[in-house]
Amino acid sequence: MRLTQFKALDERTYWTDAKELECMMIIPEAPDVTSFCFKTADDSWFRYLPGQFITLELPVGPEPLLRTYTLSSSPSRPLSISVTVKAQKDSIGSRWMLENVKVGDRLRAYGPGGIFTFMQYPADKYLFISAGSGVTPMMSMTRWLFDNGEHTDIALISCARRPSELIFEPELRRMAQRVPDIKLSFVVEEDDPFSAWAGYRGRLNQLMLELMAPDYMEREIFCCGPEPFMKTVRDVLNAAGFEMAHYHEESFHAPIRTEDQRPEHDDIVLDETAGAMIRFAASGLDAACSETDTILQVAKAQGLNIPSACQFGVCGTCKVRKTSGEVHMIHNGGITDKEIADGMVLACCSNPIGRVEIEI
């Protein structure tokens, strides 16, 4: 891959002074999602890295309100920039933008900033995973690669609640139709009323990832979305043994400006040298094991029969009740949140952490 326009993330990517921006276009993207396209008031060009964000000064109340927004535009189109804003009940700034900004309005902007950009991690193959408006930086990076004609393999996974809420879907499909290097997958939790959907349904899981990007272990991965979504992605990758140095994320609630602002996650990573113990209460058996052993494997070794089928967390056949202790479970849709809250686990994909008691 040839990243020739930018070499490194340094002070030259930042604007030295505030810029006055003029809104030149407003584009509805999805329900409650709008892109605002700006040019500079003095018609100067923009310089930034794909995936970075800017800070807008919004005239809300007696004191200006500063809010950061990821750029969805590409620096390959330097005469304008775009921010894509989703309506949020708890966001004064986003609500003000959607309700007040009109074509011709001017706002002050600072930036750009942020280290969530593939320019820091040149690779031949990327995997972009996003949920909701987390697709915004992925769109900036995809637009840059598309515009520059780079023959870079991109697998892009965009998740949303409904098909109508998939942001940028039409443009992404147009780019993918013209460039075979872009491979798209869309995941929704439920259908739109009176509309057919032939794509993936449910929540992103390991089985879906294997189908959408079978070679994901070889890719540089970028992820953006709500923290619970990103934790699910990290759990799947950790369980598969992915080298997490090639995983990069940014929450759209808290853009990361510098390396020392990267959060430290307390994700569970199973250790085959760590001992555990499973108590099968009804059978009166205690079984020593490793954290990397599943409840199903340990039960079978003890001569206990837990009905099972897929052994991949899909069918739900091996559901058992956990009466105490902690397990690490990465399932693929075979159990509901209510069942988990009631103490149920899938034996085929649940690993014991310390001492665990199972009802059988």
Coordinates of C-alpha atoms in Angstrom, one line a residue:
M1 CA 0.0 0.0 0.0
R2 CA 1.2 3.5 -0.8
L3 CA 0.3 6.2 1.7
T4 CA 2.0 9.1 -0.1
Q5 CA 0.0 12.2 0.9
F6 CA 0.7 12.0 4.7
K7 CA 3.6 10.3 6.4
A8 CA 3.0 10.8 10.1
L9 CA 0.8 12.4 12.7
D10 CA 2.5 15.6 13.7
E11 CA 1.9 19.2 14.4
R12 CA 1.5 20.0 10.7
T13 CA -1.9 18.2 10.7
Y14 CA -3.3 20.8 13.1
W15 CA -4.6 24.2 12.3
T16 CA -2.6 26.9 14.0
D17 CA -5.6 29.2 14.5
A18 CA -9.4 28.9 14.7
K19 CA -11.1 28.8 11.3
E20 CA -14.4 30.4 10.4
L21 CA -16.5 27.9 8.6
E22 CA -19.6 28.6 6.4
C23 CA -22.3 25.9 6.0
M24 CA -22.7 25.2 2.3
M25 CA -24.8 22.1 2.3
I26 CA -27.0 20.0 4.6
I27 CA -27.6 16.4 3.7
P28 CA -30.0 14.0 5.5
E29 CA -28.3 10.6 5.9
A30 CA -30.7 8.6 8.0
P31 CA -33.5 9.2 10.6
D32 CA -32.1 11.8 13.1
V33 CA -28.7 11.8 11.3
T34 CA -27.5 14.8 9.2
S35 CA -24.3 15.7 7.5
F36 CA -23.2 19.4 7.5
C37 CA -20.8 20.4 4.8
F38 CA -18.6 23.5 5.4
K39 CA -16.1 25.6 3.5
T40 CA -13.8 28.1 4.9
A41 CA -14.9 31.7 4.9
D42 CA -11.7 32.7 3.1
D43 CA -11.9 29.8 0.6
S44 CA -8.7 28.2 1.9
W45 CA -8.1 24.5 1.8
F46 CA -8.4 22.0 4.6
R47 CA -5.5 19.7 5.7
Y48 CA -6.2 16.8 8.0
L49 CA -5.9 13.0 8.3
P50 CA -8.8 10.6 7.4
G51 CA -10.6 9.7 10.7
Q52 CA -9.7 12.8 12.6
F53 CA -12.2 15.2 14.3
I54 CA -12.7 18.9 14.7
T55 CA -14.0 21.0 17.5
L56 CA -16.9 23.4 16.8
E57 CA -17.7 26.5 18.8
L58 CA -21.5 26.6 19.1
P59 CA -23.3 29.8 20.2
V60 CA -25.4 28.0 22.8
G61 CA -26.3 30.1 25.9
P62 CA -24.2 32.9 27.3
E63 CA -20.9 31.1 26.8
P64 CA -19.9 29.3 23.6
L65 CA -20.2 25.5 23.7
L66 CA -17.3 23.5 22.4
R67 CA -18.1 20.1 20.9
T68 CA -16.0 17.6 18.9
Y69 CA -17.3 15.9 15.8
T70 CA -15.5 13.3 13.7
L71 CA -15.0 14.3 10.0
S72 CA -16.8 12.1 7.6
S73 CA -15.2 13.8 4.6
S74 CA -11.9 12.9 3.0
P75 CA -8.8 15.2 2.8
S76 CA -8.7 14.1 -0.9
R77 CA -11.5 16.7 -1.3
P78 CA -9.8 19.6 0.4
L79 CA -12.2 22.5 -0.5
S80 CA -14.7 21.4 2.1
I81 CA -15.2 19.3 5.2
S82 CA -18.3 17.4 6.5
V83 CA -19.4 16.4 10.0
T84 CA -22.1 13.9 10.5
V85 CA -24.3 14.6 13.5
K86 CA -26.8 12.1 15.1
A87 CA -29.6 13.4 17.4
Q88 CA -28.8 12.5 21.0
K89 CA -31.2 13.2 23.9
D90 CA -28.3 14.0 26.2
S91 CA -26.3 16.1 23.7
I92 CA -27.1 19.8 23.8
G93 CA -24.6 20.5 21.0
S94 CA -26.0 17.9 18.6
R95 CA -29.6 19.0 19.2
W96 CA -28.6 22.6 18.6
M97 CA -26.8 21.8 15.4
L98 CA -29.8 19.8 14.0
E99 CA -32.3 22.4 15.0
N100 CA -30.5 25.7 14.2
V101 CA -27.7 25.4 11.6
K102 CA -28.8 26.6 8.1
V103 CA -27.0 27.0 4.8
G104 CA -25.0 30.2 5.0
D105 CA -24.5 30.1 8.7
R106 CA -21.0 30.5 10.1
L107 CA -19.2 28.7 13.0
R108 CA -15.8 28.8 14.4
A109 CA -13.8 25.5 14.4
Y110 CA -10.6 24.3 15.9
G111 CA -8.5 21.3 14.9
P112 CA -8.1 18.8 13.5
G113 CA -7.2 16.4 16.2
G114 CA -7.2 12.7 17.1
I115 CA -5.0 9.6 16.4
F116 CA -7.8 7.3 15.1
T117 CA -6.5 7.1 11.5
F118 CA -5.1 4.3 9.4
M119 CA -2.3 6.7 8.3
Q120 CA -0.5 5.6 11.4
Y121 CA -0.8 1.9 10.5
P122 CA -0.1 1.2 6.8
A123 CA -1.4 -2.2 5.8
D124 CA -2.5 -4.1 2.7
K125 CA -5.8 -5.2 4.3
Y126 CA -8.1 -3.3 6.7
L127 CA -11.3 -4.3 8.6
F128 CA -13.5 -1.4 9.6
I129 CA -16.2 -2.3 12.2
S130 CA -18.8 0.3 13.3
A131 CA -22.1 0.7 15.0
G132 CA -24.5 3.7 14.4
S133 CA -22.7 7.0 13.9
G134 CA -19.4 5.2 14.6
V135 CA -19.3 4.6 10.8
T136 CA -18.3 8.3 10.4
P137 CA -14.4 7.9 10.7
M138 CA -14.7 4.7 8.6
M139 CA -16.4 6.7 5.9
S140 CA -13.6 9.3 5.9
M141 CA -10.9 6.6 5.5
T142 CA -12.9 4.7 2.9
R143 CA -13.5 7.8 0.9
W144 CA -9.8 8.6 0.9
L145 CA -8.8 5.2 -0.3
F146 CA -11.5 5.3 -3.0
D147 CA -10.5 8.8 -4.2
N148 CA -6.8 7.9 -4.4
G149 CA -7.3 4.7 -6.3
E150 CA -5.3 2.7 -3.8
H151 CA -5.7 -1.1 -4.3
T152 CA -6.2 -1.7 -0.6
D153 CA -8.4 -4.5 0.6
I154 CA -11.2 -3.0 2.8
A155 CA -13.8 -5.1 4.6
L156 CA -16.3 -2.8 6.2
I157 CA -19.0 -3.9 8.6
S158 CA -21.7 -1.4 9.6
C159 CA -24.2 -2.2 12.3
A160 CA -27.5 -0.4 13.1
R161 CA -30.8 -1.1 14.7
R162 CA -32.8 -1.1 11.5
P163 CA -31.8 -1.0 7.7
S164 CA -33.2 2.6 7.4
E165 CA -30.7 3.7 10.1
L166 CA -27.6 2.5 8.2
I167 CA -25.7 5.7 7.7
F168 CA -24.0 6.2 4.3
E169 CA -25.3 2.9 3.0
P170 CA -26.2 4.1 -0.6
E171 CA -22.8 5.8 -1.1
L172 CA -20.9 2.8 0.3
R173 CA -22.7 0.5 -2.1
R174 CA -21.9 2.8 -5.0
M175 CA -18.2 2.8 -4.1
A176 CA -18.2 -1.0 -3.7
Q177 CA -19.9 -1.5 -7.1
R178 CA -17.0 0.4 -8.7
V179 CA -14.1 -0.8 -6.6
P180 CA -13.8 -4.6 -6.0
D181 CA -11.4 -3.9 -3.1
I182 CA -14.3 -2.7 -0.9
K183 CA -16.3 -5.5 0.6
L184 CA -19.4 -4.4 2.5
S185 CA -21.4 -6.2 5.2
F186 CA -24.4 -4.7 7.0
V187 CA -25.9 -6.0 10.3
V188 CA -29.3 -4.9 11.7
E189 CA -31.1 -5.9 14.9
E190 CA -34.6 -5.8 13.4
D191 CA -36.4 -5.1 10.1
D192 CA -38.1 -1.9 9.0
P193 CA -41.9 -2.3 8.8
F194 CA -43.1 -3.2 5.3
S195 CA -39.6 -3.6 4.0
A196 CA -37.6 -6.7 3.0
W197 CA -34.1 -7.2 4.4
A198 CA -31.8 -9.9 3.0
G199 CA -28.7 -9.1 5.1
Y200 CA -27.5 -10.2 8.5
R201 CA -29.8 -9.8 11.5
G202 CA -29.0 -9.8 15.2
R203 CA -26.0 -8.5 17.1
L204 CA -22.5 -8.8 15.7
N205 CA -20.9 -12.0 16.9
Q206 CA -18.0 -14.3 16.2
L207 CA -19.9 -16.4 13.7
M208 CA -20.9 -13.3 11.7
L209 CA -17.4 -12.1 11.7
E210 CA -16.1 -15.4 10.4
L211 CA -18.6 -15.2 7.5
M212 CA -18.1 -11.5 6.7
A213 CA -14.3 -11.4 7.0
P214 CA -12.9 -14.9 7.1
D215 CA -9.3 -13.5 7.0
Y216 CA -9.9 -11.0 9.8
M217 CA -6.9 -12.4 11.7
E218 CA -4.7 -10.9 8.9
R219 CA -6.2 -7.4 8.9
E220 CA -5.6 -4.2 10.7
I221 CA -8.8 -3.6 12.5
F222 CA -10.5 -0.2 13.3
C223 CA -13.6 -0.1 15.5
C224 CA -15.9 2.7 16.6
G225 CA -19.2 2.7 18.3
P226 CA -20.8 2.6 21.8
E227 CA -18.6 1.0 24.5
P228 CA -20.7 -2.1 24.9
F229 CA -20.5 -2.7 21.2
M230 CA -16.7 -2.3 21.1
K231 CA -16.3 -4.6 24.2
T232 CA -18.2 -7.3 22.3
V233 CA -15.8 -6.9 19.4
R234 CA -12.8 -7.0 21.7
D235 CA -14.1 -10.1 23.4
V236 CA -14.5 -11.9 20.1
L237 CA -11.0 -11.0 19.0
N238 CA -9.4 -11.9 22.3
A239 CA -11.2 -15.3 22.3
A240 CA -9.9 -15.9 18.8
G241 CA -6.3 -15.1 19.8
F242 CA -6.1 -12.0 17.6
E243 CA -3.0 -9.9 18.1
M244 CA -4.6 -6.8 19.7
A245 CA -1.7 -4.5 18.7
H246 CA -3.4 -4.5 15.3
Y247 CA -6.8 -3.4 16.9
H248 CA -7.6 0.3 17.2
E249 CA -10.8 1.9 18.5
E250 CA -12.4 5.2 19.2
S251 CA -15.7 5.8 21.0
F252 CA -17.8 8.6 19.4
H253 CA -18.5 9.8 22.9
A254 CA -14.9 10.4 23.8
P255 CA -12.5 11.0 20.8
I256 CA -8.9 10.3 21.7
R257 CA -6.5 13.1 21.1
T258 CA -3.1 11.6 22.1
E259 CA -1.6 8.2 22.8
D260 CA -1.7 8.8 26.6
Q261 CA -5.4 9.2 26.5
R262 CA -6.0 5.7 25.2
P263 CA -8.2 3.9 27.8
E264 CA -7.0 0.7 29.5
H265 CA -9.6 -2.0 29.2
D266 CA -10.1 -4.6 31.9
D267 CA -11.3 -7.2 29.3
I268 CA -11.1 -10.8 30.4
V269 CA -8.4 -12.7 28.4
L270 CA -8.4 -16.4 29.3
D271 CA -5.2 -17.9 30.5
E272 CA -4.6 -21.7 30.1
T273 CA -2.2 -21.6 33.0
A274 CA -4.9 -20.2 35.4
G275 CA -6.7 -22.8 37.4
A276 CA -10.4 -23.0 37.9
M277 CA -13.0 -25.2 39.6
I278 CA -16.5 -26.3 38.6
R279 CA -18.9 -27.7 41.1
F280 CA -21.7 -29.7 39.5
A281 CA -24.2 -29.3 42.4
A282 CA -26.9 -31.9 41.6
S283 CA -24.2 -34.5 40.7
G284 CA -22.0 -33.8 43.7
L285 CA -18.9 -33.5 41.6
D286 CA -16.0 -31.1 41.8
A287 CA -13.8 -30.8 38.7
A288 CA -10.5 -28.9 38.6
C289 CA -9.8 -27.3 35.2
S290 CA -8.3 -24.4 33.3
E291 CA -9.9 -21.1 32.4
T292 CA -9.6 -22.1 28.8
D293 CA -11.8 -25.2 29.3
T294 CA -15.5 -24.8 28.7
I295 CA -18.2 -26.0 31.1
L296 CA -19.3 -28.5 28.4
Q297 CA -15.8 -30.0 28.0
V298 CA -15.3 -30.4 31.7
A299 CA -18.8 -32.0 32.1
K300 CA -18.1 -34.5 29.4
A301 CA -14.7 -35.4 31.0
Q302 CA -16.6 -36.1 34.2
G303 CA -19.1 -38.4 32.5
L304 CA -21.9 -35.9 32.7
N305 CA -24.3 -35.4 29.8
I306 CA -25.2 -31.8 28.9
P307 CA -27.3 -31.9 25.7
S308 CA -25.5 -30.0 23.0
A309 CA -25.5 -29.5 19.2
C310 CA -23.7 -26.7 17.5
Q311 CA -21.0 -26.1 20.2
F312 CA -20.7 -22.6 18.9
G313 CA -23.2 -20.7 21.0
V314 CA -25.8 -20.5 18.3
C315 CA -28.5 -23.2 19.0
G316 CA -28.9 -22.8 22.7
T317 CA -29.2 -26.5 23.3
C318 CA -26.5 -26.6 26.1
K319 CA -28.2 -24.0 28.3
V320 CA -27.6 -24.6 32.0
R321 CA -28.1 -22.6 35.2
K322 CA -25.1 -21.1 37.0
T323 CA -25.9 -20.8 40.7
S324 CA -22.7 -19.0 41.8
G325 CA -19.3 -17.8 40.5
E326 CA -18.2 -16.0 37.3
V327 CA -17.9 -17.3 33.7
H328 CA -16.7 -15.7 30.6
M329 CA -19.3 -16.4 27.8
I330 CA -19.0 -15.3 24.2
H331 CA -22.1 -16.6 22.5
N332 CA -23.5 -16.2 19.0
G333 CA -27.2 -15.5 19.7
G334 CA -28.2 -18.8 21.4
I335 CA -29.2 -17.1 24.7
T336 CA -31.2 -13.9 25.5
D337 CA -30.2 -11.1 27.8
K338 CA -33.1 -12.0 30.1
E339 CA -31.9 -15.6 30.4
I340 CA -28.4 -14.4 31.2
A341 CA -29.8 -12.1 33.9
D342 CA -31.6 -15.1 35.3
G343 CA -28.3 -17.1 35.7
M344 CA -28.4 -19.2 32.5
V345 CA -25.2 -19.8 30.5
L346 CA -24.3 -21.8 27.4
A347 CA -22.0 -24.6 28.5
C348 CA -20.3 -24.8 25.1
C349 CA -19.0 -21.3 25.1
S350 CA -18.7 -20.5 28.9
N351 CA -15.3 -20.6 30.6
P352 CA -15.0 -20.7 34.4
I353 CA -13.2 -17.8 36.2
G354 CA -12.2 -19.1 39.6
R355 CA -14.8 -21.3 41.3
V356 CA -18.2 -21.8 39.6
E357 CA -21.2 -23.8 40.6
I358 CA -23.5 -25.3 38.0
E359 CA -27.0 -26.7 38.8
I360 CA -26.7 -30.1 37.1

